[in-house]
XYZ file of C-alpha atoms in Angstrom:
303
model
C -11.443 -2.683 -15.033
C -9.627 -3.724 -18.213
C -5.865 -3.142 -18.109
C -3.879 -2.061 -21.123
C -0.692 -4.080 -20.731
C 2.687 -4.055 -22.398
C 4.686 -7.283 -21.960
C 8.429 -6.666 -21.785
C 9.732 -10.223 -22.113
C 8.754 -13.669 -23.342
C 5.342 -14.692 -22.044
C 4.482 -17.941 -20.308
C 1.219 -18.751 -18.607
C 1.875 -22.438 -17.920
C -0.368 -23.880 -15.246
C 0.207 -20.996 -12.848
C 0.537 -17.251 -12.853
C 2.018 -15.010 -15.531
C 5.758 -15.657 -15.482
C 7.146 -12.676 -17.383
C 7.689 -9.021 -16.485
C 4.839 -6.817 -17.645
C 3.759 -3.213 -17.459
C 0.191 -1.875 -17.527
C -1.797 1.317 -17.434
C -4.828 0.362 -15.362
C -8.106 2.211 -14.955
C -9.402 2.705 -11.416
C -13.148 2.691 -10.749
C -13.331 6.498 -10.973
C -11.473 6.583 -14.300
C -8.022 7.491 -12.955
C -5.166 5.847 -14.838
C -2.785 3.859 -12.645
C 0.690 2.823 -13.779
C 1.596 -0.678 -12.609
C 4.468 -3.122 -13.108
C 4.505 -6.904 -12.628
C 7.664 -8.710 -11.492
C 7.400 -12.515 -11.573
C 8.591 -14.704 -8.728
C 12.234 -15.608 -8.944
C 12.319 -19.262 -9.966
C 13.659 -21.737 -7.407
C 15.087 -25.120 -8.477
C 12.244 -27.524 -9.209
C 9.550 -24.861 -8.670
C 6.682 -24.437 -11.099
C 6.240 -21.128 -12.959
C 4.297 -18.617 -10.908
C 6.002 -19.476 -7.624
C 3.741 -19.982 -4.637
C 0.595 -18.708 -6.350
C 0.712 -15.620 -4.126
C 1.189 -12.118 -5.472
C 2.333 -9.257 -3.283
C 0.734 -5.943 -4.225
C 2.966 -3.119 -3.005
C 1.438 0.203 -1.912
C 4.142 2.840 -1.497
C 4.249 5.809 0.852
C 3.417 9.440 0.072
C 5.797 10.848 -2.612
C 6.830 7.313 -3.628
C 6.387 5.703 -7.043
C 7.184 2.508 -8.920
C 10.431 4.066 -10.175
C 11.748 5.067 -6.723
C 14.830 3.098 -5.618
C 13.281 2.131 -2.269
C 10.190 0.694 -3.978
C 12.315 -1.147 -6.516
C 14.416 -2.610 -3.695
C 11.295 -3.816 -1.882
C 9.961 -5.389 -5.073
C 13.238 -7.211 -5.619
C 13.173 -8.728 -2.138
C 9.498 -9.661 -2.236
C 9.954 -11.398 -5.590
C 11.969 -14.093 -3.795
C 8.709 -15.112 -2.103
C 6.118 -14.654 -4.872
C 5.100 -12.514 -7.796
C 4.913 -8.765 -7.221
C 2.657 -6.051 -8.606
C 3.856 -2.551 -7.757
C 1.979 0.556 -8.815
C 2.125 4.319 -8.449
C -0.747 5.917 -6.568
C -2.708 8.672 -8.328
C -0.762 11.900 -8.479
C 2.518 9.990 -8.237
C 4.987 8.882 -10.883
C 3.424 8.019 -14.236
C -0.107 7.600 -12.874
C -2.760 10.187 -13.638
C -4.980 12.194 -11.333
C -4.190 13.969 -8.089
C -3.187 12.548 -4.729
C -5.913 12.516 -2.087
C -3.325 11.378 0.489
C -4.994 8.146 1.524
C -8.648 8.483 0.479
C -9.406 7.542 -3.152
C -6.157 5.621 -3.242
C -8.140 2.526 -2.222
C -9.451 2.543 -5.802
C -5.886 2.437 -7.138
C -5.002 -0.505 -4.897
C -8.123 -2.391 -5.965
C -7.212 -1.855 -9.643
C -3.729 -3.256 -8.988
C -5.107 -6.235 -7.043
C -7.581 -6.960 -9.847
C -4.737 -6.935 -12.373
C -2.773 -9.392 -10.212
C -5.802 -11.720 -10.202
C -6.098 -11.400 -13.974
C -2.462 -12.552 -14.253
C -3.470 -15.851 -12.660
C -2.465 -15.413 -9.015
C -4.679 -17.358 -6.635
C -3.900 -15.316 -3.525
C -3.219 -11.599 -3.060
C -1.270 -10.212 -0.111
C -1.032 -6.442 0.166
C 2.032 -4.699 1.608
C 1.579 -1.014 2.381
C 4.104 1.501 3.634
C 3.094 4.624 5.599
C 0.207 6.156 3.614
C 0.116 2.928 1.614
C -0.222 0.965 4.847
C -3.292 2.945 5.829
C -4.692 2.398 2.330
C -3.970 -1.353 2.485
C -5.859 -1.750 5.777
C -8.820 0.273 4.502
C -8.809 -1.599 1.188
C -8.898 -5.011 2.885
C -11.786 -3.877 5.097
C -13.797 -2.207 2.336
C -13.180 -4.576 -0.574
C -12.003 -7.930 0.782
C -10.535 -10.337 -1.741
C -7.069 -10.397 -0.138
C -5.498 -13.266 1.799
C -3.310 -11.148 4.110
C -2.266 -7.532 4.652
C 0.841 -5.877 6.091
C 0.816 -2.286 7.331
C 4.371 -0.972 7.675
C 4.913 2.406 9.405
C 1.206 3.164 8.974
C -0.846 5.820 10.782
C -3.805 4.706 12.857
C -5.792 7.922 12.532
C -6.145 10.983 10.351
C -4.971 14.547 10.994
C -2.068 13.523 13.215
C 0.267 16.470 13.888
C 2.134 15.238 16.951
C 5.598 15.106 15.352
C 7.613 17.724 13.488
C 7.712 15.714 10.215
C 3.921 15.383 10.230
C 3.453 19.090 10.910
C 5.677 19.820 7.914
C 3.749 17.327 5.804
C 0.463 19.005 6.701
C 1.873 22.333 5.540
C 2.905 20.765 2.229
C -0.527 19.232 1.638
C -2.739 22.061 2.866
C -1.043 25.156 1.400
C -0.650 26.197 -2.262
C 3.089 26.835 -1.924
C 3.593 23.430 -0.308
C 1.657 21.712 -3.079
C 3.765 23.544 -5.672
C 6.936 22.333 -3.973
C 5.554 18.779 -3.908
C 4.688 18.939 -7.604
C 7.949 20.395 -8.863
C 10.373 19.087 -6.263
C 8.944 15.649 -5.463
C 6.867 14.866 -8.551
C 3.736 14.506 -6.395
C 0.547 16.225 -7.556
C -1.869 16.873 -4.680
C -5.605 17.550 -4.892
C -6.218 21.019 -3.375
C -9.805 20.191 -2.375
C -10.795 19.220 1.162
C -12.681 16.040 1.881
C -16.463 16.220 1.674
C -16.564 13.290 4.109
C -13.853 11.914 6.357
C -13.019 8.352 5.228
C -13.051 5.426 7.610
C -9.846 5.860 9.635
C -7.307 3.038 9.542
C -7.859 2.086 13.194
C -11.575 1.618 12.542
C -10.864 -0.311 9.346
C -8.541 -2.616 11.308
C -11.594 -3.688 13.273
C -13.443 -4.520 10.044
C -10.945 -7.027 8.565
C -12.803 -10.150 9.625
C -10.830 -13.225 8.575
C -8.081 -11.288 6.767
C -4.917 -11.619 8.895
C -3.017 -8.423 9.668
C 0.703 -7.865 10.191
C 1.585 -4.491 11.734
C 5.267 -3.512 11.459
C 6.696 -0.340 12.982
C 10.089 1.003 13.933
C 11.000 2.299 17.357
C 12.809 5.160 15.567
C 9.900 6.209 13.371
C 9.984 10.018 13.305
C 6.499 10.351 11.795
C 4.199 8.163 13.897
C 4.914 7.094 17.500
C 4.233 3.596 18.778
C 0.645 4.254 19.831
C -0.277 4.100 16.120
C 0.792 0.482 15.466
C -0.448 -0.590 18.863
C -3.840 0.936 18.118
C -4.093 -0.841 14.754
C -3.081 -4.161 16.269
C -5.390 -3.737 19.256
C -8.407 -2.844 17.110
C -7.909 -5.917 14.923
C -7.441 -8.240 17.891
C -10.474 -6.797 19.696
C -12.593 -7.606 16.635
C -11.355 -11.204 16.510
C -8.942 -10.777 13.595
C -5.602 -12.581 13.653
C -3.020 -9.833 14.074
C 0.703 -9.681 14.765
C 2.645 -6.638 15.941
C 6.350 -6.307 15.206
C 8.130 -3.371 16.852
C 11.488 -3.299 15.100
C 14.500 -1.921 17.012
C 16.412 0.725 15.066
C 13.928 0.821 12.176
C 12.917 4.278 10.969
C 10.055 4.972 8.574
C 8.530 3.084 5.645
C 10.189 1.702 2.522
C 13.061 4.181 2.588
C 14.290 2.700 5.875
C 13.299 -0.947 5.437
C 16.327 -3.188 5.019
C 16.412 -6.416 3.067
C 16.363 -8.617 6.163
C 13.140 -7.013 7.418
C 11.561 -7.131 3.958
C 12.381 -10.845 3.672
C 10.767 -11.518 7.053
C 7.645 -9.557 6.119
C 7.321 -11.366 2.785
C 7.926 -14.771 4.325
C 5.369 -14.247 7.060
C 2.757 -12.861 4.650
C 3.272 -15.789 2.285
C 2.734 -18.202 5.204
C -0.405 -16.396 6.353
C -1.785 -16.193 2.810
C -1.209 -19.902 2.169
C -2.802 -20.829 5.490
C -5.822 -18.659 4.723
C -6.577 -20.603 1.543
C -8.608 -19.018 -1.216
C -9.827 -15.560 -0.153
C -13.391 -14.372 -0.606
C -14.010 -12.599 -3.926
C -13.226 -8.901 -4.134
C -16.130 -6.665 -3.263
C -17.162 -8.776 -0.275
C -15.760 -6.433 2.368
C -18.032 -4.706 4.797
C -18.514 -1.670 2.546
C -17.145 -2.179 -0.941
C -16.272 1.114 -2.569
C -15.031 4.614 -1.947
C -16.079 6.290 1.282
C -14.801 9.863 1.419
C -12.879 12.700 -0.181
C -9.527 13.671 1.228
C -7.226 13.220 4.199
C -5.261 16.158 5.475
C -1.884 14.394 5.290
C -2.888 11.194 7.000
C 0.106 9.292 5.660
C 3.807 9.940 6.041
C 6.420 10.361 3.349
């Protein structure tokens, strides 16, 4: 994957990571173009350029995009703890292709992680929200190459219809009128085709993380996914011997739209600690099954 990048400010490599804002149009493994933006770590007194050497790669929820205010707010907070690469999933924002709602999106995340490595970051920590959380867990299991992963408001399994918001989301994804509303009203372009194969579900992927530490964050007021989802993800990781933490946050709703700055700071701080303690991660492509493993989820992720 060779990114086409546009640097928006003065460039400095120094001895560490890229220290200027940058924008790129990446190419995922299947040829889909992925719009990504790099925000350097905010310099602290006496700190070297590139911050801690850790980059956070942010995977937004369904209907999100780099330009969305909630994603921009998350990027701003995370940049206090390291560099940040945010990107728009396929079918979202300025990226090409069509959304597969959690399936081929692992290719988009891998393209963004590869770009972060090319910018000189030694460690990659992925932070996924809702659909992006499911993608981040699956990506870490299938590709490896990350030092830590956080799944915020993520589903544990596909096809969940147990809440009213998820039943509405299924109608949007599965019906032509719903997809038209998503395209014109939300700027989200959804693939109308069903999956040929069901991808590895997030709860199964959580048991395939190996040495990659997992942080599961969920709100007790999440209207999309009840608490059995985060508990299942956490339990599967722990049962497989993976270091996992579970934070059930009082009063927190769903995904990046509800995440306040205090919570985002705690997530970033904990991920940075876990990434630094993990040392240099294994190269990308060393996960249990590197590559794409299915076609399409019927609204596995929330908004």
